[in-house]
Tab-separated table of C-alpha atoms and ligand atoms in Angstrom:
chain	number	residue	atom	x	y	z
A	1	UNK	CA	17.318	-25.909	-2.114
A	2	UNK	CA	16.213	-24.031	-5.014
A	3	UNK	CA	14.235	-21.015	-6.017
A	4	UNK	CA	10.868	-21.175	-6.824
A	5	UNK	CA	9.968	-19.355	-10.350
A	6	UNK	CA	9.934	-15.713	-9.997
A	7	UNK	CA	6.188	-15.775	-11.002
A	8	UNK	CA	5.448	-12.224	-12.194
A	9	UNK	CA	8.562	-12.578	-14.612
A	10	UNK	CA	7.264	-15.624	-16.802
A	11	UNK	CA	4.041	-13.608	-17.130
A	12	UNK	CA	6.075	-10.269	-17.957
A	13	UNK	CA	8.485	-12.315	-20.524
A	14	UNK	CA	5.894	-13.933	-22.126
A	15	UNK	CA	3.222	-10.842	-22.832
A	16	UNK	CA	5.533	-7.248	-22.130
A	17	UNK	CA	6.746	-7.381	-25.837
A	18	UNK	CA	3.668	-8.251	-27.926
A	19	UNK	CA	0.645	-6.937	-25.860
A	20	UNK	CA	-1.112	-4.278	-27.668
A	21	UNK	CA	-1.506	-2.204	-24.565
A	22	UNK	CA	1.313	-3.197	-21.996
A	23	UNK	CA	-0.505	-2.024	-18.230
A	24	UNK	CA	1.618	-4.783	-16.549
A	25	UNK	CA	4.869	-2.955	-16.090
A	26	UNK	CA	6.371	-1.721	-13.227
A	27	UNK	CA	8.789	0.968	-15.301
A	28	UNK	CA	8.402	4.107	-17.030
A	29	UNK	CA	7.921	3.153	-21.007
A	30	UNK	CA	11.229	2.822	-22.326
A	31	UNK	CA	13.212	5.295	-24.506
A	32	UNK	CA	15.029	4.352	-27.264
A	33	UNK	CA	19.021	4.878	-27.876
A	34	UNK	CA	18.310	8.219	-30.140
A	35	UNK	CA	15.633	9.885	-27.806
A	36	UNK	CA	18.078	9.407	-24.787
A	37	UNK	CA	20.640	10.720	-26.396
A	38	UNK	CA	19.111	13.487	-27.160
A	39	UNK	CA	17.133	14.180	-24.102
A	40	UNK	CA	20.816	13.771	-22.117
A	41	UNK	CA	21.919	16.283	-25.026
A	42	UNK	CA	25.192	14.161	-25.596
A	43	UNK	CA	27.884	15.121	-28.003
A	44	UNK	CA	29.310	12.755	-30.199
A	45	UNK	CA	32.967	13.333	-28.738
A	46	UNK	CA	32.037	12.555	-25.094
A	47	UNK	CA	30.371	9.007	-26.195
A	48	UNK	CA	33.493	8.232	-28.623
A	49	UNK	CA	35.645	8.858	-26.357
A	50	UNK	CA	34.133	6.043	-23.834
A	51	UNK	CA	36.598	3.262	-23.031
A	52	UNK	CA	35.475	-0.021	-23.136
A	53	UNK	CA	37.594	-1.726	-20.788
A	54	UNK	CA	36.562	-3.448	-17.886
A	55	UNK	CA	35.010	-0.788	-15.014
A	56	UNK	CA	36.173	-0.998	-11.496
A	57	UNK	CA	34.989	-3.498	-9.543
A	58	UNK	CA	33.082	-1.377	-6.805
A	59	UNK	CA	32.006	0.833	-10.080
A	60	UNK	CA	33.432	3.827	-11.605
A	61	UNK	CA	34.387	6.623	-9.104
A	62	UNK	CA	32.444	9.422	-10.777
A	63	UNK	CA	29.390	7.613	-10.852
A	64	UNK	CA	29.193	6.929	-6.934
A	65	UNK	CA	30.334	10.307	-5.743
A	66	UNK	CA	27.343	11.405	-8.195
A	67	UNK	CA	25.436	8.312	-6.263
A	68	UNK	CA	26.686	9.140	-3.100
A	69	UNK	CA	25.133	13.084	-3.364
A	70	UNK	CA	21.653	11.827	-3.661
A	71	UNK	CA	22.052	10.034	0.473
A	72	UNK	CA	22.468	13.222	3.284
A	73	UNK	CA	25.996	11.881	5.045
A	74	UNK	CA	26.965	9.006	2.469
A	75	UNK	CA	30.582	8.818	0.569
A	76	UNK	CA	31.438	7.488	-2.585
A	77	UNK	CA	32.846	4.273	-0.536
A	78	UNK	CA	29.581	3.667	0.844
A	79	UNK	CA	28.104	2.881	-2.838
A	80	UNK	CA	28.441	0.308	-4.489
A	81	UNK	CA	27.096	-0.245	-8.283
A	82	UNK	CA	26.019	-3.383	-9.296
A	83	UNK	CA	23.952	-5.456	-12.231
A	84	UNK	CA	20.021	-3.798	-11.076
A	85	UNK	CA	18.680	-3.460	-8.260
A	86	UNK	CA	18.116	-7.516	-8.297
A	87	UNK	CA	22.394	-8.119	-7.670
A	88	UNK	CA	22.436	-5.878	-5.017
A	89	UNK	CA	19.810	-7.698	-2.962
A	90	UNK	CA	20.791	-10.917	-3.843
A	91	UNK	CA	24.334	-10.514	-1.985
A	92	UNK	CA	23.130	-8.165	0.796
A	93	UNK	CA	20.845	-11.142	1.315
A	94	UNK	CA	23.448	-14.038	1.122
A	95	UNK	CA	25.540	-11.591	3.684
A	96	UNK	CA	22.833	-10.473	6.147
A	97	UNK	CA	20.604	-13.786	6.322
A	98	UNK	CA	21.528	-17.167	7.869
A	99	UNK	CA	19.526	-20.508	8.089
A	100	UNK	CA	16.948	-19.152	11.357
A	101	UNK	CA	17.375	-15.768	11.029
A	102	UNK	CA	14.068	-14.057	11.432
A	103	UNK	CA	13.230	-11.537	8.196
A	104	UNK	CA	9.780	-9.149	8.038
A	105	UNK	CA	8.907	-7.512	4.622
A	106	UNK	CA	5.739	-6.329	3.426
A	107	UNK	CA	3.454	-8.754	2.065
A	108	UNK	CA	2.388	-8.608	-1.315
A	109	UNK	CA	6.143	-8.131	-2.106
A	110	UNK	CA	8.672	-8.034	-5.283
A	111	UNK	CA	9.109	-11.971	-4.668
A	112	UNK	CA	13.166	-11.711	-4.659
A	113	UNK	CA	12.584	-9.499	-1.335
A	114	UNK	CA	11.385	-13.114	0.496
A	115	UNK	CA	12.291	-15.946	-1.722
A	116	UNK	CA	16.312	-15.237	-1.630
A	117	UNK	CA	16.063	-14.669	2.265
A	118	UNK	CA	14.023	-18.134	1.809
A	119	UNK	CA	16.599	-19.648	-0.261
A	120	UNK	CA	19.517	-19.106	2.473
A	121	UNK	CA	17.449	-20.158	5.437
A	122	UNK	CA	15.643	-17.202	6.887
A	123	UNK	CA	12.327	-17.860	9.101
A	124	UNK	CA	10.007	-15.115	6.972
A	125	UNK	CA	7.771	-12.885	8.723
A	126	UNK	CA	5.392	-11.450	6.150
A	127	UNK	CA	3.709	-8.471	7.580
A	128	UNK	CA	0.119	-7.604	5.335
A	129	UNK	CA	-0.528	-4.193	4.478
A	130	UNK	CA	-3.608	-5.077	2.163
A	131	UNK	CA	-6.638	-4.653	4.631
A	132	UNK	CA	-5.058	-1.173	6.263
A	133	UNK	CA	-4.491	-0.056	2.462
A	134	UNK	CA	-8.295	-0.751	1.548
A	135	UNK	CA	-9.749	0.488	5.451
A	136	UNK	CA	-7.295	3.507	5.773
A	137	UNK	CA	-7.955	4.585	1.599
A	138	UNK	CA	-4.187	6.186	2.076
A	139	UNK	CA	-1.178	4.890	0.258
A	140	UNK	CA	1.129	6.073	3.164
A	141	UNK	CA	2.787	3.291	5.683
A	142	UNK	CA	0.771	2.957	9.218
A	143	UNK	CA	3.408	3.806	11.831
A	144	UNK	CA	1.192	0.150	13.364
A	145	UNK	CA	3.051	-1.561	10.221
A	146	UNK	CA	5.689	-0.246	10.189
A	147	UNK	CA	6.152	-1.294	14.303
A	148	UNK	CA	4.835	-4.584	13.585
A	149	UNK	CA	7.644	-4.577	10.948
A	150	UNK	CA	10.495	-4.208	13.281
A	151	UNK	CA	8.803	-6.788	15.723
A	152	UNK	CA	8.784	-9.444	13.611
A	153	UNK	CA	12.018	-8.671	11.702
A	154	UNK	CA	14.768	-9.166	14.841
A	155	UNK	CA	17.081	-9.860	12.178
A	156	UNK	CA	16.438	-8.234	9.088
A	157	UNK	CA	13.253	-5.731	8.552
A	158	UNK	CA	13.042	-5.612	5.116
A	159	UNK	CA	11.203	-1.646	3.858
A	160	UNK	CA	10.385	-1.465	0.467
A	161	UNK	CA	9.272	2.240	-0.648
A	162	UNK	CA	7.793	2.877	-2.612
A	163	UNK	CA	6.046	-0.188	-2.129
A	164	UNK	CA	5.472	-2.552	-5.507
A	165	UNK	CA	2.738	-3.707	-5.724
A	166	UNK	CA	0.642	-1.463	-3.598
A	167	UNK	CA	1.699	2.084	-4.430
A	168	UNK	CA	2.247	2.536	-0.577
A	169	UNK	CA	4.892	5.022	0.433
A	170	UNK	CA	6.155	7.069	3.061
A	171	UNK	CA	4.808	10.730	4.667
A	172	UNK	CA	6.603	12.256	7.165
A	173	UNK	CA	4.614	10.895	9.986
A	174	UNK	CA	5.969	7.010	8.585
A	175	UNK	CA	9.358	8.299	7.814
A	176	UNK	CA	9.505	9.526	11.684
A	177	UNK	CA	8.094	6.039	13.023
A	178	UNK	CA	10.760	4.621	10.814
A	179	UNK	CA	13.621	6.833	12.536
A	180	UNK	CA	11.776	5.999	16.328
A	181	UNK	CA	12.174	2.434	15.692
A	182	UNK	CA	15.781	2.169	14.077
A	183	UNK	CA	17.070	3.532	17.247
A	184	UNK	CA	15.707	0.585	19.084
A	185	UNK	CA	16.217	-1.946	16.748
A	186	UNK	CA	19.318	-4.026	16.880
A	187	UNK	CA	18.902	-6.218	13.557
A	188	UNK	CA	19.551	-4.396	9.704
A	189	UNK	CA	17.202	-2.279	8.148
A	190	UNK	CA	16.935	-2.978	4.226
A	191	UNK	CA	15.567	-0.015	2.227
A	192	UNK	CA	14.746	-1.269	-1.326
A	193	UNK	CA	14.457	2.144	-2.951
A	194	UNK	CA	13.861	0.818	-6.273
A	195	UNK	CA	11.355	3.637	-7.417
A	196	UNK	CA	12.875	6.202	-4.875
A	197	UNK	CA	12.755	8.905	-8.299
A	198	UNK	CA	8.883	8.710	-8.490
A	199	UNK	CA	8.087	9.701	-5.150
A	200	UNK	CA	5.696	12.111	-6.361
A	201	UNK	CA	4.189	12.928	-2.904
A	202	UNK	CA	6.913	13.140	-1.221
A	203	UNK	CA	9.001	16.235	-2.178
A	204	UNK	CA	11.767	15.569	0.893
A	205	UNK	CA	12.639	12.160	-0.772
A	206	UNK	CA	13.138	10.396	1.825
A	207	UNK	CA	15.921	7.946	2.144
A	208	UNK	CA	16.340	5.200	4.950
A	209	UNK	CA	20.060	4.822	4.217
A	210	UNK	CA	22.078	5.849	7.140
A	211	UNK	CA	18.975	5.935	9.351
A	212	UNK	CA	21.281	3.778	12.004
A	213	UNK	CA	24.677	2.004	11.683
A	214	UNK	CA	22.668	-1.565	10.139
A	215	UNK	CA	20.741	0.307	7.499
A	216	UNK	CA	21.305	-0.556	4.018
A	217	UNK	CA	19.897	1.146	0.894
A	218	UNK	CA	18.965	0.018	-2.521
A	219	UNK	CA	18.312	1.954	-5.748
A	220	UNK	CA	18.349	2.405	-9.267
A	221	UNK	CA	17.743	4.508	-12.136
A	222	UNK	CA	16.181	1.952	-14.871
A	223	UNK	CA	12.451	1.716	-13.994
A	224	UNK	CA	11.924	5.492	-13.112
A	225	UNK	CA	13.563	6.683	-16.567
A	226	UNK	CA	12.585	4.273	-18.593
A	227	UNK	CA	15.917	2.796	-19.267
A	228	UNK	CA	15.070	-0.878	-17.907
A	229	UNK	CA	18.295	-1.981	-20.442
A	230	UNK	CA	21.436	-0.152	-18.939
A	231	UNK	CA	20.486	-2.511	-16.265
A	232	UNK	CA	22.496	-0.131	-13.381
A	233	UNK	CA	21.891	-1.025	-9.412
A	234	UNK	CA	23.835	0.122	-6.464
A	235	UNK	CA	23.178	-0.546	-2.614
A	236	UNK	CA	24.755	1.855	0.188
A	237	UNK	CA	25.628	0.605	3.388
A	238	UNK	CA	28.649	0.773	5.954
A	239	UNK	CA	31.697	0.392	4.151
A	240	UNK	CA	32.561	-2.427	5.667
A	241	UNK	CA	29.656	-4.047	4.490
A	242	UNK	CA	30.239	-2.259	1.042
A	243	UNK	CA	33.941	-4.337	0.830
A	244	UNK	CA	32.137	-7.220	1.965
A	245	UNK	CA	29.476	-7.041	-1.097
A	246	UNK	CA	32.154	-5.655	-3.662
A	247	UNK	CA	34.274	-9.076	-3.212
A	248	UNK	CA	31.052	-11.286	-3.289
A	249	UNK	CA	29.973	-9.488	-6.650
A	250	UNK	CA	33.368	-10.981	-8.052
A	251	UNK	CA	31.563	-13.939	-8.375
A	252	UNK	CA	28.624	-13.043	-10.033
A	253	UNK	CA	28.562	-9.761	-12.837
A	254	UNK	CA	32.383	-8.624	-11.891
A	255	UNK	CA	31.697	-5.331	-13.252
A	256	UNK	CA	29.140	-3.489	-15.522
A	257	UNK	CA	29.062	-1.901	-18.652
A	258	UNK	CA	30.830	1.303	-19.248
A	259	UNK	CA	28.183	2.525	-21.560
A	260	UNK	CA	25.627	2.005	-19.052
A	261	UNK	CA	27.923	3.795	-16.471
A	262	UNK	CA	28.489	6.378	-18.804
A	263	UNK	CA	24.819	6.491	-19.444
A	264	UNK	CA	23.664	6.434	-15.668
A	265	UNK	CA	25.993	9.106	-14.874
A	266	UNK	CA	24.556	11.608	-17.523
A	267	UNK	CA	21.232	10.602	-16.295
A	268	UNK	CA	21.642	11.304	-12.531
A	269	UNK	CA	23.136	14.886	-13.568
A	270	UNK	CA	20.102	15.727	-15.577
A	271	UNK	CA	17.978	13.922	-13.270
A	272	UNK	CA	15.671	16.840	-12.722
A	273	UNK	CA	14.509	18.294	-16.174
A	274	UNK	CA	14.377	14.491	-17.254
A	275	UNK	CA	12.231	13.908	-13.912
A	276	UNK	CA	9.636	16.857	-14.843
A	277	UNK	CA	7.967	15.286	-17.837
A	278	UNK	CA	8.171	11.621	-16.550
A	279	UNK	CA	6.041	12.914	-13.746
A	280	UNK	CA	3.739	14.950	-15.166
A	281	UNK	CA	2.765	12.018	-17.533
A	282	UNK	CA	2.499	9.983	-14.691
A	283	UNK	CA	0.208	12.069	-12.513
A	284	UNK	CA	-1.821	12.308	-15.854
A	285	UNK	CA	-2.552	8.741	-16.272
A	286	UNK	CA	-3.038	8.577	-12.490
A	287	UNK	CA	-5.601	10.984	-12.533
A	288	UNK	CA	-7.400	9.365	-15.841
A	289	UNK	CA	-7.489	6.110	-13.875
A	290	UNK	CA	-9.223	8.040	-10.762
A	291	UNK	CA	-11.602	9.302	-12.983
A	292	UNK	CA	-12.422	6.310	-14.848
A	293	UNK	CA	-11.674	3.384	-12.799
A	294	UNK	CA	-15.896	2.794	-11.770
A	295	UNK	CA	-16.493	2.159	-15.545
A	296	UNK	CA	-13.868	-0.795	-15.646
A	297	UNK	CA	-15.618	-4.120	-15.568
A	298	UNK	CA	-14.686	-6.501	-12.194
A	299	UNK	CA	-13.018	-3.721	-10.084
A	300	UNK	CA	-14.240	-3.161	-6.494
A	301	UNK	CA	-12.140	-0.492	-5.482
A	302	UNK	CA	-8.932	1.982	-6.024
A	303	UNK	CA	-6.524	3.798	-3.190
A	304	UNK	CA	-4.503	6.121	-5.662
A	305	UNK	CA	-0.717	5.522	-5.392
A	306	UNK	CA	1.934	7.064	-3.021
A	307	UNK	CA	4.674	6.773	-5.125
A	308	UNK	CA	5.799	4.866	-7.978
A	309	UNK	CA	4.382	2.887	-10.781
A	310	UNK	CA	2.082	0.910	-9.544
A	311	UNK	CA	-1.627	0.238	-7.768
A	312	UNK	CA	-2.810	-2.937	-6.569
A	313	UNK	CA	-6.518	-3.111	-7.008
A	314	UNK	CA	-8.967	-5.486	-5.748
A	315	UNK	CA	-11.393	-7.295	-8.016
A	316	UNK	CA	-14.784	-7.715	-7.188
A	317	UNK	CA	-16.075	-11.137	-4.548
A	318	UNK	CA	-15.226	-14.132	-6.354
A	319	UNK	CA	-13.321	-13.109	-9.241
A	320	UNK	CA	-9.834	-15.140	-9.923
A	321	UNK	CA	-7.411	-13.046	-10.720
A	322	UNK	CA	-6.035	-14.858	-13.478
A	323	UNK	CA	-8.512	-15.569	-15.333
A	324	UNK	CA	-9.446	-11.838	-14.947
A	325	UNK	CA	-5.769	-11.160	-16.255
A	326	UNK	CA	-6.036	-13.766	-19.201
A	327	UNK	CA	-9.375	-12.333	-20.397
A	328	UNK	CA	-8.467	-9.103	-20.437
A	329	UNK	CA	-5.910	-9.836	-22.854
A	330	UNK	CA	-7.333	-12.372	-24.827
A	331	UNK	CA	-10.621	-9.808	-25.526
A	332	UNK	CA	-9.096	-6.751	-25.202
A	333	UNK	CA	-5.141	-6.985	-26.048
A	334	UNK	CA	-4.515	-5.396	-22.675
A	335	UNK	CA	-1.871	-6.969	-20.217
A	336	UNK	CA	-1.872	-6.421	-16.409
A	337	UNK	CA	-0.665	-8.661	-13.796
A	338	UNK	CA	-2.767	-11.332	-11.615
A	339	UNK	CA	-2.419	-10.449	-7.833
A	340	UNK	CA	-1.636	-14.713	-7.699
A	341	UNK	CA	1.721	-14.010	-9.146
A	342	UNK	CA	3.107	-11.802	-5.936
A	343	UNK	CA	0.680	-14.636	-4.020
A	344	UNK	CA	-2.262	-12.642	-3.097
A	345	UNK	CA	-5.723	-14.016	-5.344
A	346	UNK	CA	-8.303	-11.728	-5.743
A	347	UNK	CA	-6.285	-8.543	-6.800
A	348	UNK	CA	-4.496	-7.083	-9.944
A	349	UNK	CA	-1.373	-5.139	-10.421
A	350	UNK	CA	-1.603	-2.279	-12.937
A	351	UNK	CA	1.154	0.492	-14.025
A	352	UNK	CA	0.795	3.727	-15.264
A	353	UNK	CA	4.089	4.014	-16.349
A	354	UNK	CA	2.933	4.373	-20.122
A	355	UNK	CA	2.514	7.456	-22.487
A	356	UNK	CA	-0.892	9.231	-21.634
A	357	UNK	CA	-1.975	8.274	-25.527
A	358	UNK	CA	-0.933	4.929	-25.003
A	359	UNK	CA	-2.556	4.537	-21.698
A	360	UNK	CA	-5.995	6.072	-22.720
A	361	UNK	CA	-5.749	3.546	-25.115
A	362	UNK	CA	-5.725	0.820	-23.022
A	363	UNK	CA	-8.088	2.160	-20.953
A	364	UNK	CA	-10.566	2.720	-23.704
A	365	UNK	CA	-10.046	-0.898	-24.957
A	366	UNK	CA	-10.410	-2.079	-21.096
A	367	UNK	CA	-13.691	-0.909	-20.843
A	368	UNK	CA	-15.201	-3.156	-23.858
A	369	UNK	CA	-14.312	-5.963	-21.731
A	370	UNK	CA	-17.477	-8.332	-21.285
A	371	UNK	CA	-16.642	-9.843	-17.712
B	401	PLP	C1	10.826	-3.433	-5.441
B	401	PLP	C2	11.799	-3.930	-6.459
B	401	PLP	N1	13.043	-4.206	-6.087
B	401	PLP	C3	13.951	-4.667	-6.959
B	401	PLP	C4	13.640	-4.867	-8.282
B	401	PLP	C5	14.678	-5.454	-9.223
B	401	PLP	O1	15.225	-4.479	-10.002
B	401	PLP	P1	16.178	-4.753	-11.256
B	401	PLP	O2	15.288	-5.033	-12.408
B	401	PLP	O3	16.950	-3.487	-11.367
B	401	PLP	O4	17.054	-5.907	-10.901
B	401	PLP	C6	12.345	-4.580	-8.724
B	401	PLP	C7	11.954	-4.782	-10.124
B	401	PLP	O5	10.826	-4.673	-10.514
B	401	PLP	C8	11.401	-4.106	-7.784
B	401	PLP	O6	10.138	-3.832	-8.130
């Protein structure tokens, strides 16, 4: 059996490098090499002195005892750092699913989150959150989801916060519902943390790894700090599990790049100052698009984000999605992403990951769309 094609990425290959105003990414706008560098404030002895043989296997040791700080009760042999976030789900899925095993996620989802589980056999459970998002107007989980989520999921319960596409995230009251029903639930728990760093609401952070002995975590530094390139993932989990993964990634990336190691390291340990100004810019084009959103051509409605990059936003009766997409492009040189591609018509995926000047911009050239 094979995959299907990862839709959103032919759309993202195809426009994310030549659109005049890029509004389809899920990531903070990249930095180049010099501005990192100098943002990390990294002297030119520490980066010559960087080896480049292979790295360990499970990742180098200073990098997941850094890792390892950022989960209450985890050690460095709990981590394990892989290729992006996308490696580490691919082999927690080839280890934790089975032809019949029963899977829930929340649907729309990052389509590697249901077509790998697909791909070894699972029976998929996808569990909606788009008519509580639009009834409720709050980007926090229903503790109702999130308990028809372990229902459905006897096997694997798959919790992706914050959410992509939606913007949905955790408050405490879903982070407790989340702790009630680990206890009771005698599958795994998957926590794809992918945008854990931009959980603007949430100043506790929350983390779902070690929220029972079957809980696994996912994360990653790339899309929150605009450093999509060093290409760094890890996943946390019960060691056991961890030696289990470690030997399957043999077979796929081996190891990853010491400069990105190096890189990701520096990063995490500066992870706060660096954090201030990605926010801030965030929460400023957030805010724009609050303000502004009613003048946009097509749009029916907007639920700010919980956390994140992202919003999913409904278009108005009738309108297709991709043509929507395609037009806005074609007339206006500004690139978001059709709801079709995560399999849900009628709805667009925008980011607000870009510079405030840059996103104004696109804004300004959105509204001269003739819909
Ligand atoms: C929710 C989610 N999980 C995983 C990934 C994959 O991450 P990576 O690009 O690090 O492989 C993405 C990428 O957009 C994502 O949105």
């Amino acid at each position: 059996m094979e995959p299907r094609e990862f839709y959103i990425e032919d759309r993202l290959e195809r426009y994310r490098t030549n659109a005049p105003c890029n509004l389809g990414e899920s990531g903070i706008r990249n930095l180049n090499y010099g501005e990192l560098l100098r943002r990390l404030e990294i002297l030119p002895e520490e980066w010559n002195d960087i080896s480049l043989e292979d790295s360990p296997n499970r990742g180098g040791a200073k990098l997941r005892e850094e890792i390892a700080k950022l989960y209450p009760g985890i050690g460095p042999e709990e981590v394990l750092i892989t290729t992006g976030t996308g490696e580490a789900l691919y082999i927690l899925f080839r280890l934790l699913c089975e032809p019949g095993s029963s899977v829930s996620y929340f649907y729309p989802a990052f389509q590697a989150l249901y077509e790998i589980p697909k791909l070894c056999g699972a029976d998929l459970h996808p569990v909606s959150v788009l008519s509580s998002f639009l009834e409720r107007k709050t980007s926090f989980l229903s503790s109702n989801l999130i308990g028809e989520l372990f229902r459905e999921g006897k096997d694997l319960a798959i919790i992706n916060h914050p959410h992509n596409p939606t913007g949905l995230s955790l408050d405490v009251n879903a982070a407790e519902a989340i702790q009630r029903e680990s206890i009771r639930h005698s599958g795994w728990i998957l926590f794809d943390e992918h945008y854990r760093f931009l959980d603007y609401h949430n100043e506790l952070s929350w983390t779902g790894a070690g929220v029972n002995s079957k809980s696994v975590a996912t994360g990653s530094i790339t899309k929150c700090f605009g450093v999509m390139g060093l290409r760094i993932g890890w996943m946390i989990g019960p060691a056991s599990l961890i030696e289990k993964a470690r030997s399957f990634k043999d077979y796929l990336t081996h190891t990853v790049s010491p400069i990105s190691e190096f890189l990701t390291l520096k990063i995490l340990q500066k992870r706060k100052e660096l954090s201030e100004r990605i926010l801030d810019d965030l929460v400023c084009n957030i805010q724009y698009f609050e303000s502004i959103w009613k003048e946009l051509p097509g749009l029916k409605d907007f639920v700010s984000p919980g956390g994140g990059v992202v919003s999913f936003i409904p278009l108005k009766k009738g309108i297709n999605s991709s043509e929507y997409a395609d037009l806005l492009m074609n007339q206006c040189g500004v690139f978001v992403l059709p709801g079709r591609d995560f399999e849900a018509e009628g709805w667009i995926r925008i980011g607000f990951g870009e510079t405030p000047e840059r996103f104004r911009e696109g804004i300004d050239r959105w509204k001269r769309l003739r819909w």
